[in-house]
Amino acid sequence: MPAGSSERRIDKLIELLAKNATVVVPGPKIASQIGVSRNTIFLWVNKLREHGVEIKGHIGTGYQLVRMPDILVPSLIQAELGENEIGRNIVHHFSADSTNTIALDLAQRGAEHGTVVVAEEQTAGRGRLGRTWYSEKSSGIYVSVILRPPLSPAAAPILTLMAGVSAQHALSAVTGLGVDIRWPNDLLVNGKKVAGILTEMSAELGRLHAVVLGIGINVNHLEMPAGLKPTATSLRIESQRSWSRLPILVALLKEMEKFYHLLLEKGNGAIIQGWAAASTYAQGKPIRIVTGEGEARATTLGLDPSGALRVRYDDSREEALVAGEIAEVK
Ligand code: BTN
């Protein structure tokens, strides 16, 4: 078991209690079915209670599940994923420093293509450009997907766009909200950021070993911290209702599977097209380009075949941006 990950058999405990929700299941029976001691069951029940799972009873009488909050339990996710390769192996953490850090480590140790790392909270969530990612417990989706594509490291940026289109499709399909993508891959609702993607890879000498696509989605945050409020939001804030995270994550993993195969079968063009259809930033958008040296104004001219954003500056110069940050000119 990877250090710190939820013991896979906690998953079994939840499953067992959920299947027998109408009865009290004796502690020794649970312990023997799962293959751990009664004391371990006692510790796990307490851990689940800390995460909002309501379980009646104690070690002497047995346990009964009363209320199951929205925990991203691997078996529940997998039950919805069917043939998906992405998510066949899911590592769940109640608390993690960063799911991307864990996924990179797992990838280095040979984790298979499609392995997913998910956490209820992150204590050191990482964002793009060295920023931190606010990862409030149980309110958001913090997930990293390990891919082993037959591509060169230079081709990796297209995977970031692929993840962006997948997230855009998943979020708009599940919530019905208007979701935009700001290049390269910030997901916006009503002009504010609801989700971000951090792509990292392990590669050497022109060979791509693995790519980790880390996706953070602000789902049920009631309020964003003061410093983020002007630019960030959550699905709940924008729709004035809460969302179960599980169907959103399932939709995301299914869309990723679909677009990943589209990329391998049809090439970059299919992703670029999908991205352009999903983003108001693709073409003719007045933007500010923010760099270390300052800001410049430009208009977007579409994506080039590698996924770089072509822009025309106000002084008529044209360029293809490969990385960086842009903002809408209002
Ligand atoms: C961004 O800056 O827009 C990218 C944010 C990416 C956040 C996600 S949350 C899951 C994964 N683990 C991390 O530490 N970061 C990514």
PDB file of N, CA, C and O and ligand atoms in Angstrom, residues 98-100 122 125-128 133 142-144 186 193 196-198 214-216, ligand 1:
ATOM      1  N   SER A  98      -0.002  16.354  -1.851  1.00  0.00           N
ATOM      2  CA  SER A  98      -0.444  16.713  -3.197  1.00  0.00           C
ATOM      3  C   SER A  98      -0.643  15.418  -3.979  1.00  0.00           C
ATOM      4  O   SER A  98       0.261  14.569  -4.014  1.00  0.00           O
ATOM      5  N   THR A  99      -1.788  15.269  -4.600  1.00  0.00           N
ATOM      6  CA  THR A  99      -2.030  14.029  -5.358  1.00  0.00           C
ATOM      7  C   THR A  99      -1.056  13.946  -6.544  1.00  0.00           C
ATOM      8  O   THR A  99      -0.694  12.854  -6.971  1.00  0.00           O
ATOM      9  N   ASN A 100      -0.604  15.099  -7.057  1.00  0.00           N
ATOM     10  CA  ASN A 100       0.361  15.050  -8.154  1.00  0.00           C
ATOM     11  C   ASN A 100       1.705  14.497  -7.684  1.00  0.00           C
ATOM     12  O   ASN A 100       2.337  13.704  -8.376  1.00  0.00           O
ATOM     13  N   GLN A 122      -5.981  18.244   0.397  1.00  0.00           N
ATOM     14  CA  GLN A 122      -4.541  18.320   0.166  1.00  0.00           C
ATOM     15  C   GLN A 122      -3.962  19.352   1.122  1.00  0.00           C
ATOM     16  O   GLN A 122      -4.533  20.434   1.298  1.00  0.00           O
ATOM     17  N   GLY A 125      -1.390  21.333  -1.829  1.00  0.00           N
ATOM     18  CA  GLY A 125      -1.851  21.273  -3.225  1.00  0.00           C
ATOM     19  C   GLY A 125      -1.053  22.257  -4.066  1.00  0.00           C
ATOM     20  O   GLY A 125      -0.805  23.383  -3.635  1.00  0.00           O
ATOM     21  N   ARG A 126      -0.644  21.812  -5.234  1.00  0.00           N
ATOM     22  CA  ARG A 126       0.209  22.658  -6.079  1.00  0.00           C
ATOM     23  C   ARG A 126      -0.545  23.131  -7.317  1.00  0.00           C
ATOM     24  O   ARG A 126      -1.290  22.386  -7.934  1.00  0.00           O
ATOM     25  N   GLY A 127      -0.336  24.396  -7.675  1.00  0.00           N
ATOM     26  CA  GLY A 127      -0.933  24.953  -8.883  1.00  0.00           C
ATOM     27  C   GLY A 127       0.132  25.247  -9.919  1.00  0.00           C
ATOM     28  O   GLY A 127       1.314  24.962  -9.704  1.00  0.00           O
ATOM     29  N   ARG A 128      -0.271  25.827 -11.032  1.00  0.00           N
ATOM     30  CA  ARG A 128       0.680  26.202 -12.075  1.00  0.00           C
ATOM     31  C   ARG A 128       1.533  27.361 -11.594  1.00  0.00           C
ATOM     32  O   ARG A 128       1.166  28.077 -10.672  1.00  0.00           O
ATOM     33  N   TRP A 133      -2.528  25.381  -4.459  1.00  0.00           N
ATOM     34  CA  TRP A 133      -3.924  25.145  -4.849  1.00  0.00           C
ATOM     35  C   TRP A 133      -4.738  24.942  -3.585  1.00  0.00           C
ATOM     36  O   TRP A 133      -4.495  24.005  -2.812  1.00  0.00           O
ATOM     37  N   TYR A 142      -9.802  16.609  -5.909  1.00  0.00           N
ATOM     38  CA  TYR A 142      -8.355  16.742  -6.086  1.00  0.00           C
ATOM     39  C   TYR A 142      -7.886  15.404  -6.643  1.00  0.00           C
ATOM     40  O   TYR A 142      -7.869  14.410  -5.921  1.00  0.00           O
ATOM     41  N   VAL A 143      -7.580  15.394  -7.914  1.00  0.00           N
ATOM     42  CA  VAL A 143      -7.334  14.109  -8.566  1.00  0.00           C
ATOM     43  C   VAL A 143      -6.154  14.216  -9.525  1.00  0.00           C
ATOM     44  O   VAL A 143      -5.948  15.248 -10.159  1.00  0.00           O
ATOM     45  N   SER A 144      -5.365  13.149  -9.587  1.00  0.00           N
ATOM     46  CA  SER A 144      -4.255  13.088 -10.541  1.00  0.00           C
ATOM     47  C   SER A 144      -4.340  11.773 -11.304  1.00  0.00           C
ATOM     48  O   SER A 144      -4.596  10.722 -10.715  1.00  0.00           O
ATOM     49  N   ASP A 186      -7.557  26.715 -17.799  1.00  0.00           N
ATOM     50  CA  ASP A 186      -8.328  27.122 -16.622  1.00  0.00           C
ATOM     51  C   ASP A 186      -9.794  26.992 -16.986  1.00  0.00           C
ATOM     52  O   ASP A 186     -10.210  27.454 -18.049  1.00  0.00           O
ATOM     53  N   LYS A 193     -12.557  31.322 -12.059  1.00  0.00           N
ATOM     54  CA  LYS A 193     -11.964  29.990 -12.187  1.00  0.00           C
ATOM     55  C   LYS A 193     -12.621  28.987 -11.234  1.00  0.00           C
ATOM     56  O   LYS A 193     -12.671  29.219 -10.034  1.00  0.00           O
ATOM     57  N   GLY A 196      -8.608  23.937 -12.258  1.00  0.00           N
ATOM     58  CA  GLY A 196      -7.312  24.145 -12.891  1.00  0.00           C
ATOM     59  C   GLY A 196      -6.617  22.815 -13.102  1.00  0.00           C
ATOM     60  O   GLY A 196      -6.974  21.802 -12.475  1.00  0.00           O
ATOM     61  N   ILE A 197      -5.652  22.829 -13.999  1.00  0.00           N
ATOM     62  CA  ILE A 197      -4.960  21.585 -14.352  1.00  0.00           C
ATOM     63  C   ILE A 197      -3.453  21.805 -14.293  1.00  0.00           C
ATOM     64  O   ILE A 197      -2.945  22.791 -14.839  1.00  0.00           O
ATOM     65  N   LEU A 198      -2.782  20.912 -13.615  1.00  0.00           N
ATOM     66  CA  LEU A 198      -1.316  20.967 -13.529  1.00  0.00           C
ATOM     67  C   LEU A 198      -0.761  19.692 -14.156  1.00  0.00           C
ATOM     68  O   LEU A 198      -1.002  18.596 -13.655  1.00  0.00           O
ATOM     69  N   GLY A 214      -2.954  16.590 -13.180  1.00  0.00           N
ATOM     70  CA  GLY A 214      -3.566  16.882 -11.876  1.00  0.00           C
ATOM     71  C   GLY A 214      -4.681  17.894 -12.050  1.00  0.00           C
ATOM     72  O   GLY A 214      -4.475  18.959 -12.637  1.00  0.00           O
ATOM     73  N   ILE A 215      -5.848  17.543 -11.573  1.00  0.00           N
ATOM     74  CA  ILE A 215      -7.009  18.413 -11.790  1.00  0.00           C
ATOM     75  C   ILE A 215      -7.638  18.759 -10.440  1.00  0.00           C
ATOM     76  O   ILE A 215      -7.910  17.874  -9.622  1.00  0.00           O
ATOM     77  N   GLY A 216      -7.842  20.034 -10.236  1.00  0.00           N
ATOM     78  CA  GLY A 216      -8.512  20.495  -9.013  1.00  0.00           C
ATOM     79  C   GLY A 216      -9.804  21.176  -9.401  1.00  0.00           C
ATOM     80  O   GLY A 216      -9.808  22.050 -10.268  1.00  0.00           O
TER      81      GLY A 216
HETATM   82  C1  BTN B   1      -3.693  25.604 -11.650  1.00  0.00           C
HETATM   83  O1  BTN B   1      -2.861  26.323 -11.104  1.00  0.00           O
HETATM   84  O2  BTN B   1      -4.638  26.070 -12.284  1.00  0.00           O
HETATM   85  C2  BTN B   1      -3.555  24.107 -11.575  1.00  0.00           C
HETATM   86  C3  BTN B   1      -4.168  23.558 -10.322  1.00  0.00           C
HETATM   87  C4  BTN B   1      -4.068  22.062 -10.223  1.00  0.00           C
HETATM   88  C5  BTN B   1      -4.560  21.554  -8.885  1.00  0.00           C
HETATM   89  C6  BTN B   1      -4.618  20.064  -8.849  1.00  0.00           C
HETATM   90  S1  BTN B   1      -5.476  19.460  -7.431  1.00  0.00           S
HETATM   91  C7  BTN B   1      -4.960  17.841  -7.808  1.00  0.00           C
HETATM   92  C8  BTN B   1      -3.518  17.929  -8.254  1.00  0.00           C
HETATM   93  N1  BTN B   1      -2.627  17.913  -7.122  1.00  0.00           N
HETATM   94  C9  BTN B   1      -1.971  19.067  -6.985  1.00  0.00           C
HETATM   95  O3  BTN B   1      -1.152  19.318  -6.092  1.00  0.00           O
HETATM   96  N2  BTN B   1      -2.330  19.916  -7.950  1.00  0.00           N
HETATM   97  C10 BTN B   1      -3.294  19.332  -8.850  1.00  0.00           C
END
